[in-house]
Coordinates of C-alpha atoms in Angstrom, one line a residue:
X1 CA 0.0 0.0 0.0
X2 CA 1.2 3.7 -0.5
X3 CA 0.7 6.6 -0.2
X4 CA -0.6 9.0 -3.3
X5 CA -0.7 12.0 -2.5
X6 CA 1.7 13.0 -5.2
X7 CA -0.1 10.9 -8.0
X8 CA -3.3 12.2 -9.9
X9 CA -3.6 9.9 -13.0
X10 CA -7.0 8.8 -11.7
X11 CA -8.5 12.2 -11.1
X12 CA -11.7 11.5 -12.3
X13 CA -12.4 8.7 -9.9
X14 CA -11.2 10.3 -6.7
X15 CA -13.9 10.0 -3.8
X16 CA -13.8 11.3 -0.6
X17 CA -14.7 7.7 0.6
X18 CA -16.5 4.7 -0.5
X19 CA -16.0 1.4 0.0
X20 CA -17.0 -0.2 -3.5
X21 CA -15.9 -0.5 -6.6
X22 CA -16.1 1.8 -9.2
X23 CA -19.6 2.2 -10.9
X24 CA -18.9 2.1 -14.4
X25 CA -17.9 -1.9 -13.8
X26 CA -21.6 -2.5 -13.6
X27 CA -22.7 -4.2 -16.4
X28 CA -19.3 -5.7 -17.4
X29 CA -19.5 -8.9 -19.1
X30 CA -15.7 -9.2 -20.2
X31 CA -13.5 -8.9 -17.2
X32 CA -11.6 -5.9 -17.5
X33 CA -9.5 -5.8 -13.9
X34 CA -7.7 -1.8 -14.9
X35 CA -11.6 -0.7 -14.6
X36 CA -11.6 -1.6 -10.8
X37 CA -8.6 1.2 -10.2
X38 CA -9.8 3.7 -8.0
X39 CA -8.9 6.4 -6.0
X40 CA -10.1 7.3 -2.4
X41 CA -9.6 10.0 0.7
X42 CA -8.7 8.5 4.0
X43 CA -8.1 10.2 7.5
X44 CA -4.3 9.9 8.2
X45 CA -1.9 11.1 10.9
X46 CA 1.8 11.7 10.6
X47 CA 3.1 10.1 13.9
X48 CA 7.1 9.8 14.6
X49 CA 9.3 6.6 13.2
X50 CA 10.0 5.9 16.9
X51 CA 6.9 6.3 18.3
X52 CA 5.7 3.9 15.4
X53 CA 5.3 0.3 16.9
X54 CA 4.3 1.2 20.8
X55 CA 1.9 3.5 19.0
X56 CA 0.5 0.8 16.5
X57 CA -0.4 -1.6 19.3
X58 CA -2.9 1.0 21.2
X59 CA -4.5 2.3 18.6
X60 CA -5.1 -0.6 16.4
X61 CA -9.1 -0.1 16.9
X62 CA -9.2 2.9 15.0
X63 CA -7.4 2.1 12.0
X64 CA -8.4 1.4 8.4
X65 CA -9.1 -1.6 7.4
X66 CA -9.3 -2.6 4.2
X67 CA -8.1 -5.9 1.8
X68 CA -4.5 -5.4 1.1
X69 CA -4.0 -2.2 2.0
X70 CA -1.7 -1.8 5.0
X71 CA -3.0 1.1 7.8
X72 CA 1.0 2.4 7.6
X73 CA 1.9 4.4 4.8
X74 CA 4.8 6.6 3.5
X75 CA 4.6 10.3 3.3
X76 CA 5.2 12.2 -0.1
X77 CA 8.4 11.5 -1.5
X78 CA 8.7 15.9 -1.5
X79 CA 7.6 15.5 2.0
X80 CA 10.4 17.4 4.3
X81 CA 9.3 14.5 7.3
X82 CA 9.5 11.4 4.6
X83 CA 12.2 10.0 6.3
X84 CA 11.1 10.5 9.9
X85 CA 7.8 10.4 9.9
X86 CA 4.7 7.8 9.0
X87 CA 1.0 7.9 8.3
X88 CA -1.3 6.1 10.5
X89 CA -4.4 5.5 8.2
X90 CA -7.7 6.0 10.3
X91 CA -11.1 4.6 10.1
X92 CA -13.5 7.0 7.9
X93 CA -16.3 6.4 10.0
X94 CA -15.0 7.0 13.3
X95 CA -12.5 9.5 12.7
X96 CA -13.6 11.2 9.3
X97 CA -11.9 14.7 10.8
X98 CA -10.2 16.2 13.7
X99 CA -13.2 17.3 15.2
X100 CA -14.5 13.7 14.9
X101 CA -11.4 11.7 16.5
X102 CA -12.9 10.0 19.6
X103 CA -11.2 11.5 22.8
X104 CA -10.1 8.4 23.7
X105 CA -8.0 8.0 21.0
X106 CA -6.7 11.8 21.4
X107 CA -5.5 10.5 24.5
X108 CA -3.2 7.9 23.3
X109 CA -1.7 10.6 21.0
X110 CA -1.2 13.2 23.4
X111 CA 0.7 10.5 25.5
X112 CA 3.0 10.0 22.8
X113 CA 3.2 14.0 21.8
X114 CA 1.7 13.6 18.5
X115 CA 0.5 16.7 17.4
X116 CA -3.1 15.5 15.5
X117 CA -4.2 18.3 15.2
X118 CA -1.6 19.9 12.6
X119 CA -0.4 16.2 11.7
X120 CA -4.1 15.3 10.6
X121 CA -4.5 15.0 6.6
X122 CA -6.3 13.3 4.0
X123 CA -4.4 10.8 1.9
X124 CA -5.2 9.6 -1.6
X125 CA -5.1 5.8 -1.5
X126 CA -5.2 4.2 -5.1
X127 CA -7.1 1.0 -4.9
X128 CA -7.4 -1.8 -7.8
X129 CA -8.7 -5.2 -8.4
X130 CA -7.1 -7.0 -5.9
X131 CA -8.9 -5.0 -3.4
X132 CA -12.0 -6.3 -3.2
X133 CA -13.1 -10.3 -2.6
X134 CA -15.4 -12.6 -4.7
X135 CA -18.7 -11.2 -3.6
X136 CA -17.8 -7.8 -3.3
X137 CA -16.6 -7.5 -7.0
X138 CA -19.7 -10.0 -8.3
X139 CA -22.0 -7.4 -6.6
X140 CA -20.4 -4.6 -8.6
X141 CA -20.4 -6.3 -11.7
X142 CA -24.3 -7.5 -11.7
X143 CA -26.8 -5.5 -12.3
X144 CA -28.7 -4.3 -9.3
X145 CA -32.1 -6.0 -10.0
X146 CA -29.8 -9.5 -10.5
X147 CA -29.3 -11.2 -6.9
X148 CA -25.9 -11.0 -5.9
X149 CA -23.8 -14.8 -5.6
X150 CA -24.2 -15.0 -1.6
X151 CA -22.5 -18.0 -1.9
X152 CA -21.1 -21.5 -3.5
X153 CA -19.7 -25.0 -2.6
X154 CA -15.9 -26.1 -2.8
X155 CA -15.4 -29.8 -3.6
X156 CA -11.4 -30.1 -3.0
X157 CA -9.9 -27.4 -6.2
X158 CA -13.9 -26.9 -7.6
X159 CA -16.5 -24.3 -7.2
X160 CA -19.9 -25.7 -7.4
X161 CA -22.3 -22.4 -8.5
X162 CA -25.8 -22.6 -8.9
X163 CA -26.7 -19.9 -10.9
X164 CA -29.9 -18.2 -11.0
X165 CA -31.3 -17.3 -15.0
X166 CA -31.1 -13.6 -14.1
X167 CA -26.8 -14.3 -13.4
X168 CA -26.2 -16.3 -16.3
X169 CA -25.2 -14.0 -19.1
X170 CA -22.2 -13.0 -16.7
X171 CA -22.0 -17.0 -15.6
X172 CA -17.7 -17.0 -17.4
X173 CA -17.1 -13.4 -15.9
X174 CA -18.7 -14.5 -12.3
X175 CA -16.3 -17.8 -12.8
X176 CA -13.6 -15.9 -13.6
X177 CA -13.4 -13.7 -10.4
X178 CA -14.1 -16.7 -8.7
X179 CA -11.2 -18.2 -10.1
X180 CA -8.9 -14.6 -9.4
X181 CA -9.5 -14.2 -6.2
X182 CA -10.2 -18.2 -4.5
X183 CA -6.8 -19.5 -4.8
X184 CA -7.4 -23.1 -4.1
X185 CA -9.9 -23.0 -6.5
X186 CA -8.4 -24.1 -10.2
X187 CA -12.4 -25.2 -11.6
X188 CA -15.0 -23.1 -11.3
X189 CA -18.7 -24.9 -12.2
X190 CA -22.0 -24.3 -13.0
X191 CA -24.7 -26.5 -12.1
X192 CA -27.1 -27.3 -15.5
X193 CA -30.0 -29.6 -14.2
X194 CA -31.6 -30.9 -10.7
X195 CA -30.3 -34.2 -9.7
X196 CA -33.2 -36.4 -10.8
X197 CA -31.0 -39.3 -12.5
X198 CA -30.6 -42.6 -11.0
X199 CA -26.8 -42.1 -10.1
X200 CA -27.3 -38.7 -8.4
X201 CA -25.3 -36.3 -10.3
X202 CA -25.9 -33.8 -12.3
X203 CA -24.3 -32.1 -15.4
X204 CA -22.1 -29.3 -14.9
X205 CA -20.7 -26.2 -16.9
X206 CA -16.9 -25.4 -17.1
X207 CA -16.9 -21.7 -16.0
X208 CA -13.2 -20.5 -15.4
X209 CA -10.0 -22.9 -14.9
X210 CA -9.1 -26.0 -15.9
X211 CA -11.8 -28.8 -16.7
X212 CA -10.7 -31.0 -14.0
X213 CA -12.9 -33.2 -12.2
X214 CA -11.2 -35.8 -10.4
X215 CA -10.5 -34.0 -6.8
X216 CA -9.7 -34.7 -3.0
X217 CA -11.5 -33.5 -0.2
X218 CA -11.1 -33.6 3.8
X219 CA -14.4 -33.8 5.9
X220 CA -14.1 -34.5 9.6
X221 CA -10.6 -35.6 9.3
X222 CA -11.3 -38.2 6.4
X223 CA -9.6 -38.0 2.5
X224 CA -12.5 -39.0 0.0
X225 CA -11.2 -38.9 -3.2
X226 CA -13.7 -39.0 -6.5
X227 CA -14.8 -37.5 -9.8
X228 CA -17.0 -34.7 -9.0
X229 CA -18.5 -34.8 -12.3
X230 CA -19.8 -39.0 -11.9
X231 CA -21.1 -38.9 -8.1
X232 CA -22.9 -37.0 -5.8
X233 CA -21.0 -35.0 -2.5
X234 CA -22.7 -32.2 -0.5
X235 CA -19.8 -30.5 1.6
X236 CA -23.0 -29.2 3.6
X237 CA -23.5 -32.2 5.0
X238 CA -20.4 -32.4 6.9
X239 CA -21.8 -32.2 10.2
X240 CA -25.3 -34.5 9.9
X241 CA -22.6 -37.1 8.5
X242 CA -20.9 -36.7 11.9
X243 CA -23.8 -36.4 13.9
X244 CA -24.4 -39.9 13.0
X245 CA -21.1 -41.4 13.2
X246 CA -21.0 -40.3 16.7
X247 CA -24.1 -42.6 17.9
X248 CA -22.4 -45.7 16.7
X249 CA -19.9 -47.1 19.1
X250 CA -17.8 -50.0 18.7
X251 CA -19.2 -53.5 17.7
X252 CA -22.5 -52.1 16.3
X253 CA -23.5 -52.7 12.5
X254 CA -24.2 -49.9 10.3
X255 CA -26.4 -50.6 6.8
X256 CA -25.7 -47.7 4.5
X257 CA -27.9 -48.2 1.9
X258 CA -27.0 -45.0 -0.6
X259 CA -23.3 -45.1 0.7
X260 CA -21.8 -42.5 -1.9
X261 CA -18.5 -42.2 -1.8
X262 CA -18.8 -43.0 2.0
X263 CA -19.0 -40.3 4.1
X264 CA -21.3 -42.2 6.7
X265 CA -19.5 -45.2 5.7
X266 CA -15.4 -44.6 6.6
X267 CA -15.4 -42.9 9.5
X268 CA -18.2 -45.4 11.1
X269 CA -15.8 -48.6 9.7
X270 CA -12.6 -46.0 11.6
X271 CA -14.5 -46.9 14.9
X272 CA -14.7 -50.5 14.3
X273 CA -18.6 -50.7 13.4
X274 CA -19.3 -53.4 11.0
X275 CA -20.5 -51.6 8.0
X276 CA -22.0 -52.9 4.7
X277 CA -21.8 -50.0 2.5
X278 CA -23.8 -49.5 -1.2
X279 CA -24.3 -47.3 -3.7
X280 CA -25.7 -47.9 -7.3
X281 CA -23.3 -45.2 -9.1
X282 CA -20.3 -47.4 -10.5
X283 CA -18.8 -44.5 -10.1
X284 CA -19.6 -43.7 -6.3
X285 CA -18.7 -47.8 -5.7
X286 CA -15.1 -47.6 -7.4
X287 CA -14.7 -44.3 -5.1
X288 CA -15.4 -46.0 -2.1
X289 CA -13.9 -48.8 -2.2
X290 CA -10.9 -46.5 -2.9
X291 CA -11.8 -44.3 0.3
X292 CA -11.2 -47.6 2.4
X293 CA -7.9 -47.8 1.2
X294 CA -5.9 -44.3 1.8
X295 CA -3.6 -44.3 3.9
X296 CA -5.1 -41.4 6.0
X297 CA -8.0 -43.0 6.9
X298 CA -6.4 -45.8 8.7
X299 CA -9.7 -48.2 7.9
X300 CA -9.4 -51.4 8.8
X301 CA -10.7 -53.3 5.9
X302 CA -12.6 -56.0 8.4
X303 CA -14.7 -53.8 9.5
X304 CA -16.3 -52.6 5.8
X305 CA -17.7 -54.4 3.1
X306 CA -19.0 -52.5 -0.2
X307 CA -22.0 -53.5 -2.8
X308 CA -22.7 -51.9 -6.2
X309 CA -26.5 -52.8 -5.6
X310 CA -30.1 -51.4 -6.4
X311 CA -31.3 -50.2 -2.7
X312 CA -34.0 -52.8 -2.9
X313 CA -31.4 -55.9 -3.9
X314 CA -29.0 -54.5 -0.8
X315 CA -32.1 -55.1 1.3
X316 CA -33.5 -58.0 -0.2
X317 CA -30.4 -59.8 0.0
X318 CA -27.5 -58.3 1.8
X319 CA -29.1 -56.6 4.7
X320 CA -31.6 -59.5 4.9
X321 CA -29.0 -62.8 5.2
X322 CA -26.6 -60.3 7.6
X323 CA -29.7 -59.1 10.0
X324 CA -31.3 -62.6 10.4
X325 CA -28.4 -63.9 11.5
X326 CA -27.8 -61.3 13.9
X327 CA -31.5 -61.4 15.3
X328 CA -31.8 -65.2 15.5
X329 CA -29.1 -64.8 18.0
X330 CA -26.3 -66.5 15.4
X331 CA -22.8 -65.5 16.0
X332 CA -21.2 -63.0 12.8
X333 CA -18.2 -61.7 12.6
X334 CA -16.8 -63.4 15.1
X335 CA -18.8 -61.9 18.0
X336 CA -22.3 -62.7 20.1
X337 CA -25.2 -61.1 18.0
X338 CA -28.1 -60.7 20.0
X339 CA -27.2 -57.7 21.8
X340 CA -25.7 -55.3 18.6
X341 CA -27.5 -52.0 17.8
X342 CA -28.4 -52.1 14.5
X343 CA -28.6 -49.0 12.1
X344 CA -29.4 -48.2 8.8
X345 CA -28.8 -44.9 6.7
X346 CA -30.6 -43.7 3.7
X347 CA -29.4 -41.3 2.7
X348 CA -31.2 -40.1 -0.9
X349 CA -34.0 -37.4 0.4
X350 CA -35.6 -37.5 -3.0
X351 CA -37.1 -40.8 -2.9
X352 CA -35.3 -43.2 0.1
X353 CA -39.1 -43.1 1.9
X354 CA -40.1 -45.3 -1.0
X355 CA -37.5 -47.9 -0.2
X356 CA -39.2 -48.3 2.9
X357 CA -41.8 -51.0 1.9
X358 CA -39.1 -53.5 1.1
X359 CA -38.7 -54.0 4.9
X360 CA -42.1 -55.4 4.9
X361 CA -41.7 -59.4 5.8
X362 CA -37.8 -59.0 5.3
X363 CA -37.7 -61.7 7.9
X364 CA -40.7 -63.3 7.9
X365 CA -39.4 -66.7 7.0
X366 CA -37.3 -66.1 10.9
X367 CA -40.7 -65.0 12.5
X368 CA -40.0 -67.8 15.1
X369 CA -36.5 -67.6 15.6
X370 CA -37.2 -63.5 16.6
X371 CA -38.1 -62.5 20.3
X372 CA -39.5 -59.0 20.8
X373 CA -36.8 -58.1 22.8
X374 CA -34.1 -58.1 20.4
X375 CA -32.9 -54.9 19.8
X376 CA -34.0 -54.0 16.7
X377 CA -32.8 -51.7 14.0
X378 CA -32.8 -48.0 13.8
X379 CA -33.1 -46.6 11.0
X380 CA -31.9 -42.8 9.6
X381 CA -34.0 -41.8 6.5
X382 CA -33.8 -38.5 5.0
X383 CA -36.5 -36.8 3.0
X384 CA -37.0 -33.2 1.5
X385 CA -40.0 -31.9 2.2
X386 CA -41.5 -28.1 0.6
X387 CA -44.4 -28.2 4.0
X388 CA -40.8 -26.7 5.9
X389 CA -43.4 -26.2 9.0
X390 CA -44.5 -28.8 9.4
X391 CA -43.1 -31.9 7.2
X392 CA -44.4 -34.5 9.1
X393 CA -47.8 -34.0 7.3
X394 CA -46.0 -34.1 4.0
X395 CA -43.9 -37.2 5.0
X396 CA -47.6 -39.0 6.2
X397 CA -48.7 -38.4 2.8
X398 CA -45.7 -39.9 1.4
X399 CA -45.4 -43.1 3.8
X400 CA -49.3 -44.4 2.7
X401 CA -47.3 -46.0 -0.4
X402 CA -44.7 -47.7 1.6
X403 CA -44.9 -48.1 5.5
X404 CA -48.6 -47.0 5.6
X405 CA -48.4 -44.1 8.5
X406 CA -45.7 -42.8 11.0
X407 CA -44.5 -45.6 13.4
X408 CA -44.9 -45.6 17.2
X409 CA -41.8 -43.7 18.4
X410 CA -40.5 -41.7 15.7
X411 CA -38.9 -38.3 15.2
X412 CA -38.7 -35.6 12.9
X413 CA -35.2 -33.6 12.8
X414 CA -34.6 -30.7 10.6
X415 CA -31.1 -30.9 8.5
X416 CA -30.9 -28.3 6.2
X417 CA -32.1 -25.7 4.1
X418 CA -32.2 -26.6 0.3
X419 CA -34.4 -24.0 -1.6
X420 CA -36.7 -21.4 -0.9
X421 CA -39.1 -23.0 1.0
X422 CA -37.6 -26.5 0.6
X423 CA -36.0 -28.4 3.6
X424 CA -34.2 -31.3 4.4
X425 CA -35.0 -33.7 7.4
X426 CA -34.0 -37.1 8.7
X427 CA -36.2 -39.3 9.5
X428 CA -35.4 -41.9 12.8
X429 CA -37.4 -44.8 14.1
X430 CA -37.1 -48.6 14.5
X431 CA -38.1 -50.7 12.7
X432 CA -41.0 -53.1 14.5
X433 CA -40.6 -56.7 14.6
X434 CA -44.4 -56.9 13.2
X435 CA -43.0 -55.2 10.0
X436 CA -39.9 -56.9 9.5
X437 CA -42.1 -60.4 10.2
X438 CA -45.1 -58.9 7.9
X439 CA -47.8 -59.7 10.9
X440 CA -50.4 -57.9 9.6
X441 CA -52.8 -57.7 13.0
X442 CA -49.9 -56.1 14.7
X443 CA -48.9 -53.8 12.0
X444 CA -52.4 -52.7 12.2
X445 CA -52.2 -52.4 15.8
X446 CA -49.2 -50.1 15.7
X447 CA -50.5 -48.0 13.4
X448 CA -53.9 -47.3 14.9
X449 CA -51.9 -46.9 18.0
X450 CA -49.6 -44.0 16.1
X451 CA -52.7 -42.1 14.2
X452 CA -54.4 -42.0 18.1
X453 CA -51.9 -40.3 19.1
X454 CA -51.5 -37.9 16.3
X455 CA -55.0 -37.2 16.8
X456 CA -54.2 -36.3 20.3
X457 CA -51.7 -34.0 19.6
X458 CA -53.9 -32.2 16.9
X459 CA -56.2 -31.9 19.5
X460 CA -54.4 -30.6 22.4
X461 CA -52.7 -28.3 19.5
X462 CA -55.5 -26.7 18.4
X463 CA -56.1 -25.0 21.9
X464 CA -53.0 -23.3 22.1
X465 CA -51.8 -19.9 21.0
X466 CA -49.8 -19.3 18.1
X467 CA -46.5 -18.7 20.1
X468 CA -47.0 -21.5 21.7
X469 CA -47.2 -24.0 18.6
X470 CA -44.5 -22.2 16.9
X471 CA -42.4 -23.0 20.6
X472 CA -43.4 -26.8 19.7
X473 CA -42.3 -26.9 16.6
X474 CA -38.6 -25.4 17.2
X475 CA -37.9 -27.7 20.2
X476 CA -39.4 -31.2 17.5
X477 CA -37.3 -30.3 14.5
X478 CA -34.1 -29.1 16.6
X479 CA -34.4 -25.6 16.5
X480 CA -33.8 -24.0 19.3
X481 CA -32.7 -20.6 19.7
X482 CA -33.9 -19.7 16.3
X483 CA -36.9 -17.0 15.7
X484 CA -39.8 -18.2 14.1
X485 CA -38.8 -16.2 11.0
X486 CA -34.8 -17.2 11.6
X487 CA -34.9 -20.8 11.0
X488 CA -33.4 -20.9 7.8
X489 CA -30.4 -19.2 9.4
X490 CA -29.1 -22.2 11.4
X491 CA -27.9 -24.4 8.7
X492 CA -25.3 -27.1 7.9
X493 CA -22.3 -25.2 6.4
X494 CA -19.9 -27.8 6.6

């Protein structure tokens, strides 16, 4: 940073102060980065070479701060005190003139015998493209009835963009700044469709930066290695897939139906869980069984076992011969069965409730060999769901094709926000020994028992106030400390 007090080759865009970039960027559609130079007014004080570091320490709150621009400066070169003297660069807001510098900070100066009053100036600061970050620039460059990019996903060296219609005839300049100022970022992406194919990912636009796809990322201390363009990875979900790891412990079995590249999967198998791991992606199944292997992970490849499966074959036949075994008190893996906790993920919001059904007389061919106090297995299953208020009326809807209504014991926790009024939530309850046997008096038992008391709670709901239901509702779906109108704030940035 330095100080221009001697240079006016940007005379026309001298300001007194203002933060953004210049206004004749607006519009731009070709990066031009000389457009961005600039030149501003700042508060400055010439304090004493020696004074320079005891001083800097005391009145660091009332400096400028800007992106690469350092608060010291140099004096004019013509400047008698060049040598001997510094500027201290001030905060506009706080001290905009001498008659404006907080007392407290007058304080400090006198201390030191710095004479503000006749060593106050303001300094022309020349500022350029490097000067502002991603968002800042994007905001200049857009339009102002175009939504400024508030934000984007990084999958190891890509940015993931999901561009609205309004941004996308500046999608190559908006990748380009991406590019400039990120600088792990090398790809720079634009999503093209909803992931609505069988394999879960979704075509993809080259931006800015190399068309690279294969990539490494870290989540929770793992390496997962894939191509981004041939599988599906959320680095949102960062913190659900802990969440779960974290209430398996040693010894139990984990059935990841729509493993991925194995996010649940890894770290669970890292804790010594027996996990059976599946994805139908060929793709997502060579990544995985990869992600066992690095070195990083330190997975022991005992504990993990991985299928390239239709979620309903897994079931049919992996998950059933495995969980029989287990709950006819037979001995796997080496260890006594009929004490393990049991869970199963499925993870694929879209449509996992519809895999549901195939649980239906899973086991009824073991009916006999199964007591009722076996501990059955729980199971995680994740849904989107646009009633963001209350889902569980959405998800009822849903279940009549599959499990027939909500089962005796079951919660409802939010996850994350998708989309404008569009939410993601997971799903937990176990699964009933009735269901997995396919005893059809006690499935109807269970249920009646569930819809009673759902009608209860309508009931006792319907008498209380507005603030109180809207209370309700944050504690069910997790969301405490939120405002009614804030939930959308605490999210899964992971």
């Amino acid at each position: 940073m330095q100080s221009l007090e001697e240079k006016t080759s940007i005379e026309d865009n001298i300001v007194a102060f203002d933060r953004s970039p210049p206004s004749s960027v607006r519009g731009m559609k070709v990066l031009d980065r000389n457009a961005f130079k600039k030149v501003i007014q700042v508060p400055s004080i010439a304090v004493p070479c020696k004074d320079l570091k005891s001083l800097l320490r005391k009145v660091k709150p009332y400096l400028f701060k800007f992106r690469f621009i350092n608060a010291v400066a140099d004096l004019a070169k013509n400047d008698p005190a060049f040598k001997s003297y510094k500027l201290l660069l001030l905060d506009p807001d706080s001290c905009g003139s001498v008659e404006k510098i907080p007392e407290s900070l007058k304080t400090i100066l006198k201390d030191r015998k710095v004479d503000f009053e006749n060593g106050f100036r303001m300094t022309k600061l020349e500022l350029d493209y490097n000067n502002w970050n991603a968002t800042e620039t994007i905001h200049a460059i857009l339009p102002e009835d175009v939504d400024n990019i508030s934000g984007f996903s990084v999958v190891g060296h890509i940015a993931h963009l999901n561009l609205n219609e309004e941004a996308l005839p500046y999608k190559h300049i908006i990748g380009q700044v991406f590019l400039d100022k990120t600088p792990t970022i090398k790809t720079v992406v634009n999503k093209l469709n909803t992931i609505d194919n069988t394999f879960r990912n979704f075509q993809m636009e080259v931006l800015a930066g190399e068309e690279n796809f294969v990539t490494r990322v870290r989540e929770n201390g793992f390496v997962f290695e894939m191509d981004f363009s041939k599988v599906y990875w959320n680095s949102r979900l960062g913190t659900e897939h802990q969440r779960i790891v974290s209430e398996l412990n040693e010894g139990d079995v984990l059935y990841d139906i729509f493993a991925g590249v194995g996010p649940f999967a890894i770290p669970a198998a890292k804790k010594a869980v027996f996990v059976y791991a599946n994805d139908l992606n060929p793709a997502s199944f060579e990544a995985l069984e990869k992600n066992t292997k690095i070195r990083e992970n330190k997975v022991n490849s005992e504990f993990i076992k991985c299928y390239n499966l239709d979620g309903r074959e897994f079931i049919k036949t992996v998950i059933k011969k495995d969980l029989s075994e287990r709950l006819c008190n037979r001995t796997v893996d080496g260890e006594e069965t009929r004490k393990t906790k049991i869970h199963i993920v499925m993870n694929l919001p879209a449509i996992a409730v519809e895999f549901l059904d195939t649980f239906r007389g899973l086991l009824a061919n073991f009916k006999k060999d199964i007591a009722d106090s076996l501990y059955l297995p729980y199971v995680y299953c994740y849904f989107f769901s646009k009633n963001v208020d209350y889902p569980e009326d959405e998800l009822r809807e849903r279940l009549k094709s599959s499990i027939g209504d909500l089962p005796p014991g079951y919660s409802v926790r939010f996850v994350r926000n998708v989309a404008p009024k569009k939410d993601m939530f997971c799903f937990n309850f176990q699964l009933s020994r009735s269901y997995l046997c396919d005893e059809e008096d006690e499935i109807k038992e269970d249920v009646k028992k569930c819809q009673e008391k759902s009608s209860g709670t309508l009931d006792i709901a319907e008498e209380k106030t507005d603030i109180e239901d809207e209370v309700e509702r944050k504690q069910k779906y997790n969301l405490e400390g939120c405002e009614p109108d804030q939930k959308k704030l605490k999210l899964d940035t992971s």
